[in-house]
Amino acid sequence: MIAKLLPVFAGKNERELARIRPVVSKINRCEEKLQTAPESKLHELTAGWREHLSGITDDATRARYLEQILPEAYAVVKNAARRMSGRQIDVGGQSMTWEMVHFDVQLIGGIAIHRGLIAEMQTGEGKTLVATLPVFLNALTGLGVHVVTVNDYLARRDSEWMGELFRFLGLSVGCLQHDQPPEVRRAQYQCDITYGTNSEFGFDYLRDNGIARTAEQQVQRGHYFAIIDEIDSILIDEARTPLIITMPGNDESDPFVRNKPAVARLVRKQTELCNGFAAEAKRQLEAGDTAAAGLALLKLKLGQPRHRQFLRMMEQPELRRLVDKVETTYQRGRFGKTLVHLKEELYFSINEKDRDADLSEMGRVFLSPKDPDAFTLPELDLEAGEDARRSFGERAREVHAISQLLKAWCLHERDVHYVVRDGKVTIIDESTGREMPGRRWSDGLHQAVEAKEGVKIESENRTCASITIQNYFRLYDKLAGMTGTAETEAAEFHDIYQLDVLPIPTHRPNLRVDENDSVYRTRDEKFRAVVERIRRARETGQPVLVGTASVESSETLARLLKRAKIPHTVLNAKNHEEEAAIVARAGERGAVTVSTNMAGRGTDIKLGPGVAELGGLFVIGTERATSRRIDRQLRGRCSRQGDPGRARFFLSLEDDLMRHHAAPDQMAAMIEQSAARASTLRGGWLGKLIEEAQQRVEQHGYKIRKRVLDFDDVMNLQRGIVYDQRNEVLHAEDIRQVIRDELRETQHEDRVAGVPPEMLAPLEREAVLRAIDWHWQNHLDDMDDLREGVFLRAQGQKDPLVEFKNEAYALFSGLMEAVRVTAVKNLERLAERVRVAG
Ligand code: ADP
Ligand code: MG
């Protein structure tokens, strides 16, 4: 099957493109005229526009003006690119020749981005160059355009590469890098254009508003326009973990250390129990009592879904089906018992799909025989006194720690979900397989894993500032982006960010051949087939790029390739730059490159000489990812810019996606039928089944992200108020304006008597800042507790979000008042110190 030659557009997209096309013609006409003009014409035009824009303060007027000059401005950029052609430029210490002039589809992409859309353009279409158009146009305003990349290396590469073009046109370009000190960062933001990763931008925002003590320490100067490259990776994949700045807090009573031994014992008890279920299941199967066997297997699944024997038994389709059937029956309460009852026969139950752990009554009794209620939470009355609140808080922390420890033990496997190195627990990104140093799981999960591994537990940090990726990017007046894969998440982009996706045709027809999936019963069979397929490709010299879903799979495959004496490169690079260099060579004759799915994103794979005749790059996926988007991303690694290429996925029934989400019933039946003939299957409707499974996981992911956001939205309102206030204090000429009322009421003059007048303003500023930070950070702690609390209480009928909103409001309402009172007290104390010192 040949991939569609031309994307099929929904009517809406077609209309949008039809509206854009005349503008493209106009740009090209302008550009033609510029070809005969002297170079100085470009600079004149640019200077004129900047001059005019600097006088506009009204948003609507500015937007109208930009729209009006767009065709000519884009022509200027394209013409500058043309004039630069043949030039030697330096990117990352390497010399290369500039040989790009914007294609028409790139102009379309550039217009879409200026209009606040997501330009969906395939890999290799030149999105880096596309961005130069809206970046230039909007940078003319002097308000600062931020270009957001997925990693530091790409920020550096693109700022140098495209920087040549911008500097040619007289614009300044900056680039944020992780290790820059504040003065340097500030200078990058002063540039017309600033490249950087989402976390650099986000953390700068948090530091500016949560930590800076003076206006001079703040580095950002506003949020006008962010253009996000690989926008799905940032706004979808990364959006689950909020950006958090923490300070080491006090850890006198570390609930993780305290509860670790008990939880370890509990897990051992549960394992014994589960070993029993496994034995029981075997016995009953031999005795021919499938109903009893099914029940034992179901308990095993609830108690320890990653139990080795359980996993092995689930390799048999008929057993899979059995568990499934029993589970449904219990869900419906057919035997007068429901899943809830079964869970009570365990010490705790695990829901692998939702990554959740629940203590049962039996577990509670085991942990605290004398007082099992120590691990249940009472209702907290809003009117409750200080003591009741405190003891509720303590209990909530205990219960929470235990639940997190259980998750650490039963759901987070070493070398799959995290690695331990140099006494530190480092998260492995699920989709890239890359270690994420510095990132921590939230809500105490990280501490729980540290406790489990027996490494030093970083003290339960105090949040001093946090924001979700979503709410950070909503700060911008304008937001847009580009990626090869956005369409499957169009609804989420629309609902959360008001961003619409516009798929843009490719410059040349796409020749990629998408082969049908091959499905095997076991992982082993699958990997053997993959190795065999690679061997065949190598016979002709066709290069192969293999994408795996995890580092572990990459390593398994590498071992098999080694045994088969097939030379290959495994990509588990230490850094993005090295990785990019390896991926870039994946299209050379005879190359076999194994990498996790998302590694090397943003790097172009050019075909080596003669490779096109061999059929181009062959992409193999060893597993379907949990979202269709990531699969599309992998397929898109081949057949760039009209190259030939093919892609094929090899799957097995033991893959996570199949185990958790596909319809095991139908799948198993199918496998059985075909087992007699061959262990491989191809079929269109199987593909549909898998896509449905992926869609379910995507929706589930969306629900989780939405949830994180719903909670952050409550916070966002409060954060906005507090940050505004704090900024007012930082920037006010006369701080007394800000807190005048309160201070006057309390006889301000008396309190600061004896303080030299020139010291008054800094003293007041300090007094108020300290008050704001003190109360805000306490408030953040309270909000953390509250969040945990409402979830634990959610066992009842109440919606945690509603509870959270109400209580958060109550907590916040007293905050500003408390700040004023403390500010006055601080001022008194500071003034006293000055008097003593003087
Ligand atoms: P994408 O981000 O869309 O995957 P890149 O921006 O990395 O693509 O560009 C891919 C390759 O295409 C680069 O090698 C770039 O030099 C080349 N390229 C982009 N635009 C043009 C153009 N207009 N003419 C020639 N080459 C181009
Ligand atoms: Mg790119």
Coordinates of N, CA and C and ligand atoms in Angstrom, one line a residue, residues 128 229-230 602, ligand 2:
T128 N 12.3 24.3 10.5 CA 13.1 25.2 11.1 C 13.2 26.5 10.3
D229 N 8.3 24.5 18.5 CA 8.7 23.5 17.5 C 8.4 22.1 18.2
E230 N 8.0 21.1 17.4 CA 7.6 19.8 17.9 C 6.6 20.0 19.0
G602 N 13.9 15.8 15.6 CA 14.4 17.1 15.2 C 15.7 17.0 14.3
Ligands
MG2 MG 12.5 20.0 13.1

